[in-house]
């Protein structure tokens, strides 16, 4: 009997990076002002859902890089505002 795995190692690593980005984004959303948190969380979720079915590894890597850059900018903005 041969077992078939739905992911190869690279798929597994990319999936882990996407989940890490999602968790990081949600943690960053918690730094937002109380009135903006729910909307920011919804935007994060919507972005993830929009690209959920993407199977192109190069595109996924691009989206991860773009997400990290956007989070970096958001964190810098919160830092300038003195957000914890």
Short mmCIF file of N, CA and C in Angstrom, two decimals:
data_model
loop_
_atom_site.label_atom_id
_atom_site.label_comp_id
_atom_site.label_asym_id
_atom_site.label_seq_id
_atom_site.Cartn_x
_atom_site.Cartn_y
_atom_site.Cartn_z
N UNK A 1 0.85 -1.18 0.00
CA UNK A 1 0.00 0.00 0.00
C UNK A 1 0.89 1.24 0.00
N UNK A 2 0.60 2.16 -0.89
CA UNK A 2 1.36 3.41 -1.00
C UNK A 2 0.50 4.53 -0.46
N UNK A 3 1.09 5.29 0.45
CA UNK A 3 0.37 6.43 1.01
C UNK A 3 0.58 7.65 0.13
N UNK A 4 -0.47 8.39 -0.05
CA UNK A 4 -0.40 9.60 -0.86
C UNK A 4 -0.58 10.81 0.05
N UNK A 5 0.37 11.71 0.01
CA UNK A 5 0.28 12.91 0.82
C UNK A 5 -0.17 14.07 -0.06
N UNK A 6 -1.13 14.85 0.43
CA UNK A 6 -1.63 15.96 -0.37
C UNK A 6 -0.63 17.09 -0.54
N UNK A 7 0.36 17.18 0.35
CA UNK A 7 1.35 18.26 0.29
C UNK A 7 2.74 17.66 0.17
N UNK A 8 3.59 18.33 -0.59
CA UNK A 8 4.99 17.96 -0.52
C UNK A 8 5.63 18.87 0.54
N UNK A 9 6.91 18.70 0.79
CA UNK A 9 7.56 19.46 1.84
C UNK A 9 7.48 20.96 1.61
N UNK A 10 7.65 21.39 0.37
CA UNK A 10 7.60 22.82 0.07
C UNK A 10 6.20 23.39 0.33
N UNK A 11 5.17 22.63 -0.02
CA UNK A 11 3.79 23.07 0.27
C UNK A 11 3.58 23.23 1.77
N UNK A 12 4.11 22.28 2.52
CA UNK A 12 3.98 22.31 3.97
C UNK A 12 4.67 23.54 4.55
N UNK A 13 5.85 23.85 4.06
CA UNK A 13 6.60 25.01 4.54
C UNK A 13 5.87 26.30 4.19
N UNK A 14 5.38 26.40 2.96
CA UNK A 14 4.64 27.60 2.55
C UNK A 14 3.38 27.77 3.39
N UNK A 15 2.68 26.66 3.63
CA UNK A 15 1.46 26.72 4.45
C UNK A 15 1.79 27.24 5.85
N UNK A 16 2.90 26.75 6.42
CA UNK A 16 3.32 27.21 7.75
C UNK A 16 3.62 28.71 7.73
N UNK A 17 4.25 29.19 6.67
CA UNK A 17 4.56 30.63 6.56
C UNK A 17 3.28 31.46 6.46
N UNK A 18 2.30 30.96 5.73
CA UNK A 18 1.02 31.68 5.60
C UNK A 18 0.32 31.75 6.95
N UNK A 19 0.28 30.63 7.67
CA UNK A 19 -0.36 30.63 8.98
C UNK A 19 0.37 31.53 9.97
N UNK A 20 1.69 31.55 9.88
CA UNK A 20 2.48 32.44 10.74
C UNK A 20 2.15 33.91 10.44
N UNK A 21 2.04 34.23 9.15
CA UNK A 21 1.68 35.59 8.75
C UNK A 21 0.29 35.96 9.28
N UNK A 22 -0.65 35.03 9.17
CA UNK A 22 -2.01 35.28 9.65
C UNK A 22 -2.02 35.55 11.16
N UNK A 23 -1.32 34.72 11.93
CA UNK A 23 -1.25 34.93 13.38
C UNK A 23 -0.59 36.26 13.71
N UNK A 24 0.48 36.58 12.99
CA UNK A 24 1.18 37.86 13.21
C UNK A 24 0.25 39.03 12.90
N UNK A 25 -0.52 38.90 11.84
CA UNK A 25 -1.45 39.97 11.45
C UNK A 25 -2.53 40.16 12.52
N UNK A 26 -3.03 39.06 13.07
CA UNK A 26 -4.06 39.18 14.11
C UNK A 26 -3.48 39.80 15.39
N UNK A 27 -2.24 39.45 15.71
CA UNK A 27 -1.59 40.08 16.87
C UNK A 27 -1.40 41.57 16.64
N UNK A 28 -1.04 41.93 15.43
CA UNK A 28 -0.86 43.34 15.10
C UNK A 28 -2.20 44.07 15.18
N UNK A 29 -3.26 43.42 14.76
CA UNK A 29 -4.60 44.03 14.83
C UNK A 29 -4.98 44.35 16.27
N UNK A 30 -4.49 43.57 17.21
CA UNK A 30 -4.79 43.83 18.62
C UNK A 30 -4.14 45.12 19.11
N UNK A 31 -3.15 45.61 18.39
CA UNK A 31 -2.50 46.88 18.76
C UNK A 31 -3.30 48.08 18.27
N UNK A 32 -4.24 47.86 17.39
CA UNK A 32 -5.03 48.96 16.81
C UNK A 32 -5.94 49.56 17.88
N UNK A 33 -6.38 50.80 17.66
CA UNK A 33 -7.36 51.39 18.58
C UNK A 33 -8.60 50.52 18.65
N UNK A 34 -9.24 50.51 19.80
CA UNK A 34 -10.39 49.62 20.05
C UNK A 34 -11.46 49.74 18.97
N UNK A 35 -11.73 50.96 18.52
CA UNK A 35 -12.81 51.15 17.54
C UNK A 35 -12.45 50.61 16.15
N UNK A 36 -11.18 50.34 15.90
CA UNK A 36 -10.75 49.89 14.57
C UNK A 36 -10.38 48.41 14.51
N UNK A 37 -10.29 47.75 15.67
CA UNK A 37 -9.83 46.36 15.71
C UNK A 37 -10.69 45.40 14.90
N UNK A 38 -12.00 45.46 15.09
CA UNK A 38 -12.89 44.52 14.42
C UNK A 38 -12.79 44.68 12.90
N UNK A 39 -12.75 45.91 12.44
CA UNK A 39 -12.65 46.16 11.00
C UNK A 39 -11.31 45.66 10.45
N UNK A 40 -10.24 45.88 11.20
CA UNK A 40 -8.93 45.43 10.77
C UNK A 40 -8.87 43.90 10.72
N UNK A 41 -9.42 43.23 11.74
CA UNK A 41 -9.47 41.76 11.73
C UNK A 41 -10.27 41.25 10.54
N UNK A 42 -11.38 41.91 10.25
CA UNK A 42 -12.21 41.51 9.10
C UNK A 42 -11.45 41.69 7.79
N UNK A 43 -10.71 42.77 7.67
CA UNK A 43 -9.91 43.01 6.46
C UNK A 43 -8.84 41.94 6.31
N UNK A 44 -8.18 41.59 7.40
CA UNK A 44 -7.15 40.55 7.37
C UNK A 44 -7.76 39.23 6.91
N UNK A 45 -8.88 38.87 7.51
CA UNK A 45 -9.54 37.61 7.15
C UNK A 45 -9.96 37.61 5.69
N UNK A 46 -10.51 38.73 5.24
CA UNK A 46 -10.96 38.84 3.85
C UNK A 46 -9.80 38.68 2.87
N UNK A 47 -8.65 39.28 3.20
CA UNK A 47 -7.46 39.14 2.35
C UNK A 47 -7.03 37.67 2.26
N UNK A 48 -7.06 36.99 3.40
CA UNK A 48 -6.67 35.58 3.41
C UNK A 48 -7.68 34.74 2.62
N UNK A 49 -8.94 35.00 2.80
CA UNK A 49 -9.98 34.24 2.09
C UNK A 49 -9.92 34.49 0.58
N UNK A 50 -9.64 35.71 0.18
CA UNK A 50 -9.55 36.05 -1.24
C UNK A 50 -8.50 35.21 -1.94
N UNK A 51 -7.41 34.95 -1.25
CA UNK A 51 -6.29 34.21 -1.86
C UNK A 51 -6.20 32.76 -1.40
N UNK A 52 -7.24 32.28 -0.77
CA UNK A 52 -7.26 30.92 -0.21
C UNK A 52 -6.98 29.84 -1.25
N UNK A 53 -7.54 29.97 -2.43
CA UNK A 53 -7.44 28.93 -3.45
C UNK A 53 -6.23 29.08 -4.37
N UNK A 54 -5.36 30.02 -4.08
CA UNK A 54 -4.17 30.21 -4.89
C UNK A 54 -3.24 29.01 -4.73
N UNK A 55 -2.81 28.43 -5.85
CA UNK A 55 -1.93 27.26 -5.82
C UNK A 55 -0.56 27.56 -6.44
N UNK A 56 -0.41 28.75 -6.97
CA UNK A 56 0.85 29.16 -7.60
C UNK A 56 1.85 29.54 -6.50
N UNK A 57 2.88 28.72 -6.34
CA UNK A 57 3.84 28.93 -5.23
C UNK A 57 4.54 30.27 -5.32
N UNK A 58 4.86 30.70 -6.52
CA UNK A 58 5.53 31.99 -6.67
C UNK A 58 4.60 33.12 -6.25
N UNK A 59 3.35 33.04 -6.64
CA UNK A 59 2.36 34.07 -6.25
C UNK A 59 2.17 34.07 -4.73
N UNK A 60 2.13 32.88 -4.14
CA UNK A 60 1.97 32.79 -2.69
C UNK A 60 3.15 33.44 -1.99
N UNK A 61 4.35 33.18 -2.47
CA UNK A 61 5.53 33.81 -1.87
C UNK A 61 5.46 35.33 -1.99
N UNK A 62 4.99 35.81 -3.15
CA UNK A 62 4.83 37.25 -3.35
C UNK A 62 3.82 37.80 -2.35
N UNK A 63 2.69 37.12 -2.18
CA UNK A 63 1.65 37.58 -1.26
C UNK A 63 2.17 37.59 0.18
N UNK A 64 2.97 36.59 0.55
CA UNK A 64 3.55 36.57 1.90
C UNK A 64 4.46 37.78 2.08
N UNK A 65 5.33 38.04 1.10
CA UNK A 65 6.23 39.19 1.18
C UNK A 65 5.46 40.50 1.28
N UNK A 66 4.43 40.62 0.46
CA UNK A 66 3.60 41.82 0.48
C UNK A 66 2.91 41.98 1.84
N UNK A 67 2.40 40.89 2.37
CA UNK A 67 1.74 40.93 3.68
C UNK A 67 2.71 41.33 4.78
N UNK A 68 3.92 40.80 4.74
CA UNK A 68 4.92 41.16 5.74
C UNK A 68 5.28 42.64 5.66
N UNK A 69 5.40 43.16 4.44
CA UNK A 69 5.70 44.59 4.27
C UNK A 69 4.56 45.45 4.81
N UNK A 70 3.33 45.05 4.53
CA UNK A 70 2.18 45.82 5.02
C UNK A 70 2.12 45.79 6.54
N UNK A 71 2.41 44.62 7.14
CA UNK A 71 2.42 44.53 8.60
C UNK A 71 3.53 45.37 9.20
N UNK A 72 4.68 45.37 8.54
CA UNK A 72 5.79 46.19 9.02
C UNK A 72 5.39 47.66 9.07
N UNK A 73 4.75 48.13 8.00
CA UNK A 73 4.29 49.52 7.97
C UNK A 73 3.26 49.80 9.04
N UNK A 74 2.35 48.86 9.25
CA UNK A 74 1.31 49.03 10.27
C UNK A 74 1.93 49.07 11.67
N UNK A 75 2.89 48.18 11.91
CA UNK A 75 3.57 48.18 13.21
C UNK A 75 4.34 49.47 13.44
N UNK A 76 4.99 49.97 12.40
CA UNK A 76 5.71 51.24 12.53
C UNK A 76 4.75 52.37 12.86
N UNK A 77 3.59 52.37 12.22
CA UNK A 77 2.59 53.41 12.50
C UNK A 77 2.13 53.32 13.95
N UNK A 78 1.86 52.09 14.44
CA UNK A 78 1.44 51.93 15.83
C UNK A 78 2.55 52.36 16.79
N UNK A 79 3.80 52.05 16.43
CA UNK A 79 4.93 52.47 17.26
C UNK A 79 5.02 53.99 17.36
N UNK A 80 4.79 54.68 16.24
CA UNK A 80 4.84 56.16 16.25
C UNK A 80 3.69 56.74 17.09
N UNK A 81 2.57 56.00 17.13
CA UNK A 81 1.43 56.47 17.93
C UNK A 81 1.58 56.10 19.40
N UNK A 82 2.62 55.33 19.71
CA UNK A 82 2.85 54.94 21.09
C UNK A 82 1.95 53.80 21.53
N UNK A 83 1.48 53.00 20.59
CA UNK A 83 0.62 51.85 20.91
C UNK A 83 1.47 50.72 21.49
N UNK A 84 0.96 50.06 22.52
CA UNK A 84 1.73 48.95 23.12
C UNK A 84 1.82 47.74 22.22
#
